[in-house]
Amino acid sequence: MYFPAYRPRRLRRNERLRDLVAETDISARQLVYPMFVMPGKGEREEVVSMPGIYKQSVDNIVKEALEAVKLGVNSILLFGIPEKKDEVGSEGYDPDGIVQKAVRELEKKAKELIVITDVCMCEYTSHGHCGIIRDGEVDNDETLEYLSRMALSHAEAGADIVAPSDMMDGRVGVIRETLDENGFGGLPIMAYSAKYASSFYGPFRDAAESPPQIGDRKGYQMDHRNVREAMREIALDIDEGADIVMIKPALSYLDVISAARQEFDHPIAAYNVSGEYSMVKAAGKLGWIDEKQVMMEILTSIRRAGADLIITYHALEAAGILNGSRK
Ligand code: PBG
C-alpha cells in the first residue's frame, strides 16, 4: 500500500490516536530499584556520580523501600557495602553481614516488597575481584563454593530472589543445587547471564567501593563485541536452572536483548546500569537534554527491544511519571 492510499501520519494526529496504536507499554510493576545498604544508623550518603542515589543504613533503606512500594515499584535489588573487606569476602556470606541484616528487616517491615539480592564477591573482597584469587587469577571452581554459601545465607535471611552477577562458569547450577538441598527449592534465581565487561559500571564502583585493585574483569565478564556468545551464556544459565535471565548493560546492548527475546521464552531482565543513569543526569544538569523525556525514551526502548523487566536507578522517578500519566 502506497501514498496516498496509505498515510502513516493519520494515526499520529493526536495523543489519543497515538496511544490507541502504541506498541510498547511500560509500568511501574516492571521496574526494579537497585539500592546500596551500608552499616550504621541514620546514614544516608548521596553517591557523587549518581545524583539521587544513596548509600544508606538499614533503617533508611526500609524507609525508601516503602516509598518504592507506594509508587508501585514492588522490587528492589540490594547491594551491600560491608564494614570490612578481606581476601575471601567473608562478610558476603556472614549470616550477620550487612545484606543479610537488611533483608531480615525488609522482610519484617516491607512484606509486600520483592527483595532481590546481588550475589557477587566484588563488594566484599579486598582485591575487588568477583571471586577467589589463585596464582593471580580468579579461580572459577573455588569461587563457586563461596557464591553458593552467599546465596544460601541470603535465602536464609529471607530474600525473595537471588541474583548471581559474578559471571563464573557453572554458578547457577551450583547455587540451584545448594538452595534445593537446603529447603529453598521454591526460591527463584535471576541470573546475570550476559554481563559484559563494561565501562558503564564506573559510577556503581564508586558507590559500592568495588573497583578491582589490579587488572580488570575481562577474564570473566563478556567481551562487548559478542552477541552469539551471549546466546550461549543464556542457554547455559537456563539449563542450569535460571528462572529469569539478564542482559547487562542495557542501552548499548539493545540488539542483545532483542536477539535473546527471539531465542528464549524465559523472562528477560535488562540492567540499565549506573553509567547510563549518570550520563542522563549529567546532561540534564547541564541543560543539554530534557532529562525526564530522555529517561522515559530510554526505558521504553529497553522494553521495545524485548525486556520484560528493567533494573534501573530511574525506577522511582519513572514510576512517579507513569502514575501521573493518563491510563
Ligand atoms: C557486581 C555488580 C556490578 C554491577 C552490578 N553488580 C559491578 C561490576 O561488575 O563491576 C554494576 C551495576 C551498575 O553499573 O549499575 N559484580
Short mmCIF file of N, CA, C and O in Angstrom, two decimals, residues 196-299:
data_model
loop_
_atom_site.label_atom_id
_atom_site.label_comp_id
_atom_site.label_asym_id
_atom_site.label_seq_id
_atom_site.Cartn_x
_atom_site.Cartn_y
_atom_site.Cartn_z
N TYR A 196 28.39 -7.97 30.43
CA TYR A 196 29.57 -7.54 29.67
C TYR A 196 30.56 -6.81 30.57
O TYR A 196 30.18 -6.14 31.53
N ALA A 197 31.84 -6.94 30.23
CA ALA A 197 32.89 -6.15 30.89
C ALA A 197 32.73 -4.74 30.36
O ALA A 197 33.13 -4.45 29.23
N SER A 198 32.10 -3.87 31.13
CA SER A 198 31.67 -2.59 30.58
C SER A 198 32.19 -1.41 31.38
O SER A 198 32.22 -1.43 32.61
N SER A 199 32.55 -0.36 30.67
CA SER A 199 32.97 0.87 31.33
C SER A 199 31.77 1.66 31.84
O SER A 199 31.94 2.66 32.53
N PHE A 200 30.58 1.22 31.50
CA PHE A 200 29.37 1.87 32.02
C PHE A 200 29.14 1.56 33.51
O PHE A 200 28.21 2.07 34.10
N TYR A 201 29.97 0.68 34.10
CA TYR A 201 29.80 0.37 35.53
C TYR A 201 30.56 1.34 36.43
O TYR A 201 30.53 1.19 37.65
N GLY A 202 31.27 2.31 35.82
CA GLY A 202 32.12 3.19 36.62
C GLY A 202 31.47 3.77 37.86
O GLY A 202 31.98 3.61 38.97
N PRO A 203 30.33 4.46 37.72
CA PRO A 203 29.72 5.08 38.90
C PRO A 203 29.29 4.06 39.96
O PRO A 203 29.38 4.35 41.16
N PHE A 204 28.85 2.88 39.54
CA PHE A 204 28.49 1.83 40.50
C PHE A 204 29.69 1.48 41.37
O PHE A 204 29.58 1.29 42.58
N ARG A 205 30.85 1.41 40.74
CA ARG A 205 32.04 1.01 41.50
C ARG A 205 32.43 2.08 42.51
O ARG A 205 33.01 1.78 43.54
N ASP A 206 32.09 3.35 42.21
CA ASP A 206 32.26 4.39 43.24
C ASP A 206 31.31 4.13 44.40
O ASP A 206 31.68 4.20 45.56
N ALA A 207 30.08 3.80 44.04
CA ALA A 207 29.05 3.60 45.06
C ALA A 207 29.37 2.40 45.92
O ALA A 207 29.30 2.45 47.16
N ALA A 208 29.73 1.30 45.29
CA ALA A 208 29.96 0.06 46.03
C ALA A 208 31.40 -0.07 46.51
O ALA A 208 31.75 -1.03 47.16
N GLU A 209 32.21 0.93 46.18
CA GLU A 209 33.63 0.90 46.54
C GLU A 209 34.24 -0.42 46.12
O GLU A 209 34.89 -1.09 46.90
N SER A 210 34.01 -0.80 44.85
CA SER A 210 34.41 -2.14 44.43
C SER A 210 35.26 -2.22 43.16
O SER A 210 35.22 -3.25 42.50
N PRO A 211 36.03 -1.17 42.81
CA PRO A 211 36.82 -1.37 41.59
C PRO A 211 37.91 -2.41 41.84
O PRO A 211 38.43 -2.50 42.94
N PRO A 212 38.23 -3.23 40.83
CA PRO A 212 39.31 -4.20 41.03
C PRO A 212 40.63 -3.47 41.30
O PRO A 212 40.94 -2.51 40.60
N GLN A 213 41.35 -3.89 42.31
CA GLN A 213 42.59 -3.21 42.68
C GLN A 213 43.70 -3.47 41.66
O GLN A 213 44.55 -2.63 41.44
N ILE A 214 43.70 -4.67 41.08
CA ILE A 214 44.63 -4.96 39.98
C ILE A 214 43.87 -5.54 38.81
O ILE A 214 42.93 -6.31 39.00
N GLY A 215 44.26 -5.14 37.62
CA GLY A 215 43.66 -5.72 36.41
C GLY A 215 42.22 -5.29 36.20
O GLY A 215 41.79 -4.25 36.72
N ASP A 216 41.49 -6.07 35.44
CA ASP A 216 40.10 -5.74 35.13
C ASP A 216 39.27 -7.02 35.22
O ASP A 216 39.73 -8.03 35.69
N ARG A 217 38.03 -6.94 34.73
CA ARG A 217 37.14 -8.10 34.85
C ARG A 217 36.96 -8.84 33.52
O ARG A 217 36.04 -9.61 33.37
N LYS A 218 37.85 -8.56 32.56
CA LYS A 218 37.64 -9.12 31.23
C LYS A 218 37.86 -10.63 31.17
O LYS A 218 37.48 -11.27 30.21
N GLY A 219 38.49 -11.18 32.20
CA GLY A 219 38.69 -12.63 32.24
C GLY A 219 37.43 -13.38 32.62
O GLY A 219 37.38 -14.60 32.51
N TYR A 220 36.41 -12.68 33.09
CA TYR A 220 35.16 -13.39 33.39
C TYR A 220 33.92 -12.71 32.82
O TYR A 220 32.98 -13.38 32.42
N GLN A 221 33.89 -11.38 32.75
CA GLN A 221 32.73 -10.74 32.13
C GLN A 221 32.91 -10.77 30.60
O GLN A 221 34.01 -10.92 30.09
N MET A 222 31.81 -10.59 29.87
CA MET A 222 31.85 -10.80 28.42
C MET A 222 32.47 -9.65 27.64
O MET A 222 32.44 -8.50 28.05
N ASP A 223 32.96 -10.01 26.46
CA ASP A 223 33.55 -9.07 25.52
C ASP A 223 32.42 -8.34 24.78
O ASP A 223 31.53 -8.99 24.23
N HIS A 224 32.47 -7.02 24.77
CA HIS A 224 31.33 -6.28 24.20
C HIS A 224 31.20 -6.43 22.68
O HIS A 224 30.23 -5.94 22.10
N ARG A 225 32.12 -7.12 22.05
CA ARG A 225 31.99 -7.33 20.61
C ARG A 225 31.08 -8.50 20.27
O ARG A 225 30.78 -8.75 19.12
N ASN A 226 30.63 -9.24 21.29
CA ASN A 226 29.94 -10.51 21.02
C ASN A 226 28.45 -10.52 21.32
O ASN A 226 28.04 -10.02 22.37
N VAL A 227 27.70 -11.11 20.40
CA VAL A 227 26.28 -11.33 20.67
C VAL A 227 25.93 -12.83 20.64
O VAL A 227 25.15 -13.29 21.46
N ARG A 228 26.54 -13.60 19.76
CA ARG A 228 26.24 -15.05 19.74
C ARG A 228 26.68 -15.69 21.05
O ARG A 228 26.02 -16.57 21.58
N GLU A 229 27.79 -15.20 21.58
CA GLU A 229 28.27 -15.73 22.86
C GLU A 229 27.24 -15.48 23.96
O GLU A 229 27.07 -16.31 24.88
N ALA A 230 26.54 -14.36 23.86
CA ALA A 230 25.51 -14.06 24.87
C ALA A 230 24.41 -15.12 24.82
O ALA A 230 23.89 -15.53 25.86
N MET A 231 24.07 -15.58 23.62
CA MET A 231 23.03 -16.60 23.50
C MET A 231 23.50 -17.91 24.15
O MET A 231 22.74 -18.60 24.80
N ARG A 232 24.80 -18.21 24.01
CA ARG A 232 25.32 -19.43 24.65
C ARG A 232 25.27 -19.29 26.17
O ARG A 232 24.90 -20.22 26.89
N GLU A 233 25.65 -18.12 26.66
CA GLU A 233 25.64 -17.89 28.12
C GLU A 233 24.21 -18.04 28.67
O GLU A 233 24.00 -18.63 29.73
N ILE A 234 23.26 -17.46 27.95
CA ILE A 234 21.86 -17.51 28.41
C ILE A 234 21.36 -18.96 28.40
O ILE A 234 20.73 -19.42 29.35
N ALA A 235 21.68 -19.67 27.31
CA ALA A 235 21.24 -21.07 27.20
C ALA A 235 21.80 -21.90 28.35
O ALA A 235 21.10 -22.72 28.96
N LEU A 236 23.06 -21.68 28.69
CA LEU A 236 23.70 -22.41 29.79
C LEU A 236 22.97 -22.14 31.10
O LEU A 236 22.66 -23.05 31.87
N ASP A 237 22.71 -20.85 31.36
CA ASP A 237 22.06 -20.50 32.63
C ASP A 237 20.66 -21.10 32.71
O ASP A 237 20.24 -21.55 33.78
N ILE A 238 19.96 -21.12 31.60
CA ILE A 238 18.62 -21.71 31.60
C ILE A 238 18.73 -23.21 31.89
O ILE A 238 17.99 -23.75 32.71
N ASP A 239 19.69 -23.86 31.26
CA ASP A 239 19.92 -25.29 31.51
C ASP A 239 20.23 -25.56 32.98
O ASP A 239 19.85 -26.57 33.53
N GLU A 240 20.96 -24.63 33.58
CA GLU A 240 21.36 -24.83 34.98
C GLU A 240 20.26 -24.44 35.97
O GLU A 240 20.43 -24.59 37.17
N GLY A 241 19.17 -23.88 35.46
CA GLY A 241 18.05 -23.60 36.35
C GLY A 241 17.73 -22.14 36.61
O GLY A 241 17.00 -21.83 37.55
N ALA A 242 18.23 -21.24 35.77
CA ALA A 242 17.87 -19.82 35.96
C ALA A 242 16.39 -19.61 35.64
O ALA A 242 15.88 -20.19 34.69
N ASP A 243 15.73 -18.81 36.44
CA ASP A 243 14.31 -18.53 36.22
C ASP A 243 14.11 -17.26 35.41
O ASP A 243 13.15 -17.13 34.66
N ILE A 244 14.99 -16.29 35.64
CA ILE A 244 14.98 -15.03 34.89
C ILE A 244 16.41 -14.86 34.38
O ILE A 244 17.36 -15.09 35.14
N VAL A 245 16.57 -14.46 33.12
CA VAL A 245 17.92 -14.21 32.61
C VAL A 245 18.09 -12.71 32.38
O VAL A 245 17.14 -12.02 32.08
N MET A 246 19.33 -12.26 32.54
CA MET A 246 19.55 -10.82 32.46
C MET A 246 20.61 -10.47 31.43
O MET A 246 21.56 -11.21 31.22
N ILE A 247 20.39 -9.32 30.83
CA ILE A 247 21.40 -8.74 29.94
C ILE A 247 21.83 -7.42 30.54
O ILE A 247 21.00 -6.62 30.98
N LYS A 248 23.11 -7.18 30.55
CA LYS A 248 23.63 -6.02 31.24
C LYS A 248 24.93 -5.56 30.61
O LYS A 248 25.77 -6.41 30.36
N PRO A 249 25.14 -4.28 30.35
CA PRO A 249 24.19 -3.16 30.44
C PRO A 249 23.05 -3.30 29.44
O PRO A 249 22.97 -4.29 28.71
N ALA A 250 22.19 -2.27 29.38
CA ALA A 250 21.01 -2.34 28.52
C ALA A 250 21.16 -1.52 27.24
O ALA A 250 20.95 -2.02 26.14
N LEU A 251 21.55 -0.28 27.42
CA LEU A 251 21.41 0.68 26.32
C LEU A 251 22.29 0.40 25.11
O LEU A 251 21.84 0.49 23.98
N SER A 252 23.54 0.04 25.35
CA SER A 252 24.41 -0.28 24.22
C SER A 252 24.24 -1.73 23.79
O SER A 252 24.97 -2.22 22.93
N TYR A 253 23.27 -2.42 24.40
CA TYR A 253 23.10 -3.85 24.16
C TYR A 253 21.66 -4.20 23.80
O TYR A 253 21.21 -5.32 24.02
N LEU A 254 20.96 -3.24 23.20
CA LEU A 254 19.56 -3.48 22.83
C LEU A 254 19.46 -4.61 21.80
O LEU A 254 18.49 -5.35 21.77
N ASP A 255 20.49 -4.74 20.96
CA ASP A 255 20.48 -5.83 19.98
C ASP A 255 20.57 -7.18 20.67
O ASP A 255 19.97 -8.17 20.22
N VAL A 256 21.30 -7.22 21.79
CA VAL A 256 21.43 -8.48 22.52
C VAL A 256 20.08 -8.84 23.17
O VAL A 256 19.64 -10.00 23.14
N ILE A 257 19.43 -7.83 23.72
CA ILE A 257 18.10 -8.05 24.32
C ILE A 257 17.14 -8.57 23.25
O ILE A 257 16.41 -9.55 23.46
N SER A 258 17.19 -7.93 22.11
CA SER A 258 16.29 -8.30 21.03
C SER A 258 16.56 -9.73 20.54
O SER A 258 15.64 -10.52 20.34
N ALA A 259 17.83 -10.07 20.39
CA ALA A 259 18.18 -11.44 19.95
C ALA A 259 17.73 -12.46 21.00
O ALA A 259 17.20 -13.53 20.66
N ALA A 260 17.93 -12.13 22.26
CA ALA A 260 17.54 -13.05 23.33
C ALA A 260 16.02 -13.23 23.34
O ALA A 260 15.51 -14.34 23.55
N ARG A 261 15.31 -12.13 23.10
CA ARG A 261 13.83 -12.21 23.07
C ARG A 261 13.36 -13.17 21.98
O ARG A 261 12.42 -13.94 22.16
N GLN A 262 14.05 -13.14 20.81
CA GLN A 262 13.69 -14.04 19.72
C GLN A 262 13.97 -15.50 20.08
O GLN A 262 13.23 -16.38 19.69
N GLU A 263 15.05 -15.71 20.82
CA GLU A 263 15.52 -17.08 21.00
C GLU A 263 14.98 -17.78 22.25
O GLU A 263 14.88 -18.99 22.28
N PHE A 264 14.62 -17.01 23.28
CA PHE A 264 14.25 -17.64 24.55
C PHE A 264 12.88 -17.19 25.04
O PHE A 264 12.47 -16.05 24.79
N ASP A 265 12.23 -18.09 25.76
CA ASP A 265 10.91 -17.76 26.31
C ASP A 265 10.96 -17.33 27.77
O ASP A 265 9.97 -16.91 28.33
N HIS A 266 12.10 -17.49 28.39
CA HIS A 266 12.20 -17.11 29.81
C HIS A 266 12.03 -15.60 29.97
O HIS A 266 12.32 -14.83 29.05
N PRO A 267 11.58 -15.17 31.14
CA PRO A 267 11.55 -13.73 31.39
C PRO A 267 12.96 -13.14 31.25
O PRO A 267 13.93 -13.74 31.70
N ILE A 268 13.01 -12.00 30.58
CA ILE A 268 14.30 -11.33 30.36
C ILE A 268 14.33 -10.03 31.15
O ILE A 268 13.42 -9.21 31.05
N ALA A 269 15.41 -9.88 31.91
CA ALA A 269 15.63 -8.61 32.63
C ALA A 269 16.75 -7.87 31.92
O ALA A 269 17.66 -8.49 31.38
N ALA A 270 16.66 -6.54 31.91
CA ALA A 270 17.76 -5.74 31.39
C ALA A 270 18.19 -4.78 32.48
O ALA A 270 17.34 -4.22 33.18
N TYR A 271 19.49 -4.62 32.63
CA TYR A 271 20.01 -3.73 33.68
C TYR A 271 20.49 -2.43 33.05
O TYR A 271 21.49 -2.38 32.36
N ASN A 272 19.70 -1.40 33.30
CA ASN A 272 20.02 -0.04 32.86
C ASN A 272 21.03 0.49 33.89
O ASN A 272 20.66 1.00 34.92
N VAL A 273 22.32 0.35 33.59
CA VAL A 273 23.35 0.45 34.62
C VAL A 273 23.72 1.88 35.01
O VAL A 273 23.26 2.85 34.41
N SER A 274 24.62 1.94 35.99
CA SER A 274 24.96 3.22 36.61
C SER A 274 25.42 4.28 35.61
O SER A 274 24.97 5.42 35.64
N GLY A 275 26.32 3.90 34.69
CA GLY A 275 26.85 4.88 33.75
C GLY A 275 25.77 5.43 32.83
O GLY A 275 25.79 6.60 32.44
N GLU A 276 24.81 4.58 32.50
CA GLU A 276 23.71 5.02 31.64
C GLU A 276 22.86 6.05 32.39
O GLU A 276 22.38 7.03 31.82
N TYR A 277 22.69 5.81 33.67
CA TYR A 277 21.93 6.73 34.53
C TYR A 277 22.68 8.05 34.68
O TYR A 277 22.13 9.13 34.50
N SER A 278 23.97 7.95 35.00
CA SER A 278 24.76 9.15 35.28
C SER A 278 24.87 10.07 34.07
O SER A 278 24.87 11.29 34.21
N MET A 279 24.96 9.49 32.88
CA MET A 279 25.05 10.31 31.67
C MET A 279 23.79 11.16 31.50
O MET A 279 23.87 12.34 31.15
N VAL A 280 22.64 10.55 31.76
CA VAL A 280 21.38 11.28 31.63
C VAL A 280 21.32 12.39 32.67
O VAL A 280 20.95 13.53 32.38
N LYS A 281 21.72 12.05 33.90
CA LYS A 281 21.69 13.04 34.98
C LYS A 281 22.63 14.20 34.68
O LYS A 281 22.30 15.36 34.92
N ALA A 282 23.82 13.87 34.20
CA ALA A 282 24.82 14.91 33.94
C ALA A 282 24.37 15.83 32.82
O ALA A 282 24.40 17.06 32.95
N ALA A 283 23.90 15.25 31.74
CA ALA A 283 23.45 16.08 30.61
C ALA A 283 22.22 16.90 31.01
O ALA A 283 22.06 18.05 30.58
N GLY A 284 21.38 16.31 31.84
CA GLY A 284 20.20 17.03 32.33
C GLY A 284 20.59 18.25 33.15
O GLY A 284 20.05 19.34 33.00
N LYS A 285 21.56 18.04 34.03
CA LYS A 285 22.04 19.11 34.90
C LYS A 285 22.61 20.27 34.09
O LYS A 285 22.45 21.43 34.44
N LEU A 286 23.28 19.92 33.01
CA LEU A 286 23.87 20.95 32.15
C LEU A 286 22.82 21.63 31.28
O LEU A 286 23.12 22.59 30.57
N GLY A 287 21.60 21.09 31.30
CA GLY A 287 20.54 21.66 30.48
C GLY A 287 20.67 21.27 29.01
O GLY A 287 20.09 21.90 28.13
N TRP A 288 21.41 20.23 28.74
CA TRP A 288 21.64 19.82 27.35
C TRP A 288 20.55 18.89 26.81
O TRP A 288 20.42 18.72 25.61
N ILE A 289 19.85 18.23 27.71
CA ILE A 289 18.73 17.37 27.27
C ILE A 289 17.57 17.57 28.23
O ILE A 289 17.76 18.07 29.34
N ASP A 290 16.39 17.16 27.82
CA ASP A 290 15.25 17.12 28.72
C ASP A 290 15.32 15.78 29.44
O ASP A 290 14.97 14.73 28.89
N GLU A 291 15.81 15.86 30.67
CA GLU A 291 16.16 14.65 31.40
C GLU A 291 15.01 13.64 31.52
O GLU A 291 15.18 12.44 31.30
N LYS A 292 13.84 14.13 31.88
CA LYS A 292 12.71 13.23 32.12
C LYS A 292 12.26 12.54 30.83
O LYS A 292 11.98 11.34 30.81
N GLN A 293 12.21 13.33 29.75
CA GLN A 293 11.80 12.76 28.46
C GLN A 293 12.82 11.72 27.99
O GLN A 293 12.45 10.67 27.48
N VAL A 294 14.10 12.05 28.15
CA VAL A 294 15.15 11.12 27.72
C VAL A 294 15.07 9.84 28.54
O VAL A 294 15.17 8.72 28.01
N MET A 295 14.84 10.00 29.83
CA MET A 295 14.71 8.82 30.71
C MET A 295 13.59 7.90 30.21
O MET A 295 13.79 6.69 30.06
N MET A 296 12.42 8.46 29.93
CA MET A 296 11.30 7.63 29.50
C MET A 296 11.57 7.00 28.13
O MET A 296 11.20 5.86 27.88
N GLU A 297 12.24 7.77 27.29
CA GLU A 297 12.56 7.23 25.96
C GLU A 297 13.51 6.04 26.07
O GLU A 297 13.35 5.01 25.39
N ILE A 298 14.48 6.17 26.96
CA ILE A 298 15.44 5.07 27.16
C ILE A 298 14.74 3.84 27.73
O ILE A 298 14.89 2.72 27.24
N LEU A 299 13.95 4.05 28.78
CA LEU A 299 13.28 2.90 29.41
C LEU A 299 12.34 2.22 28.42
O LEU A 299 12.28 0.99 28.35
#
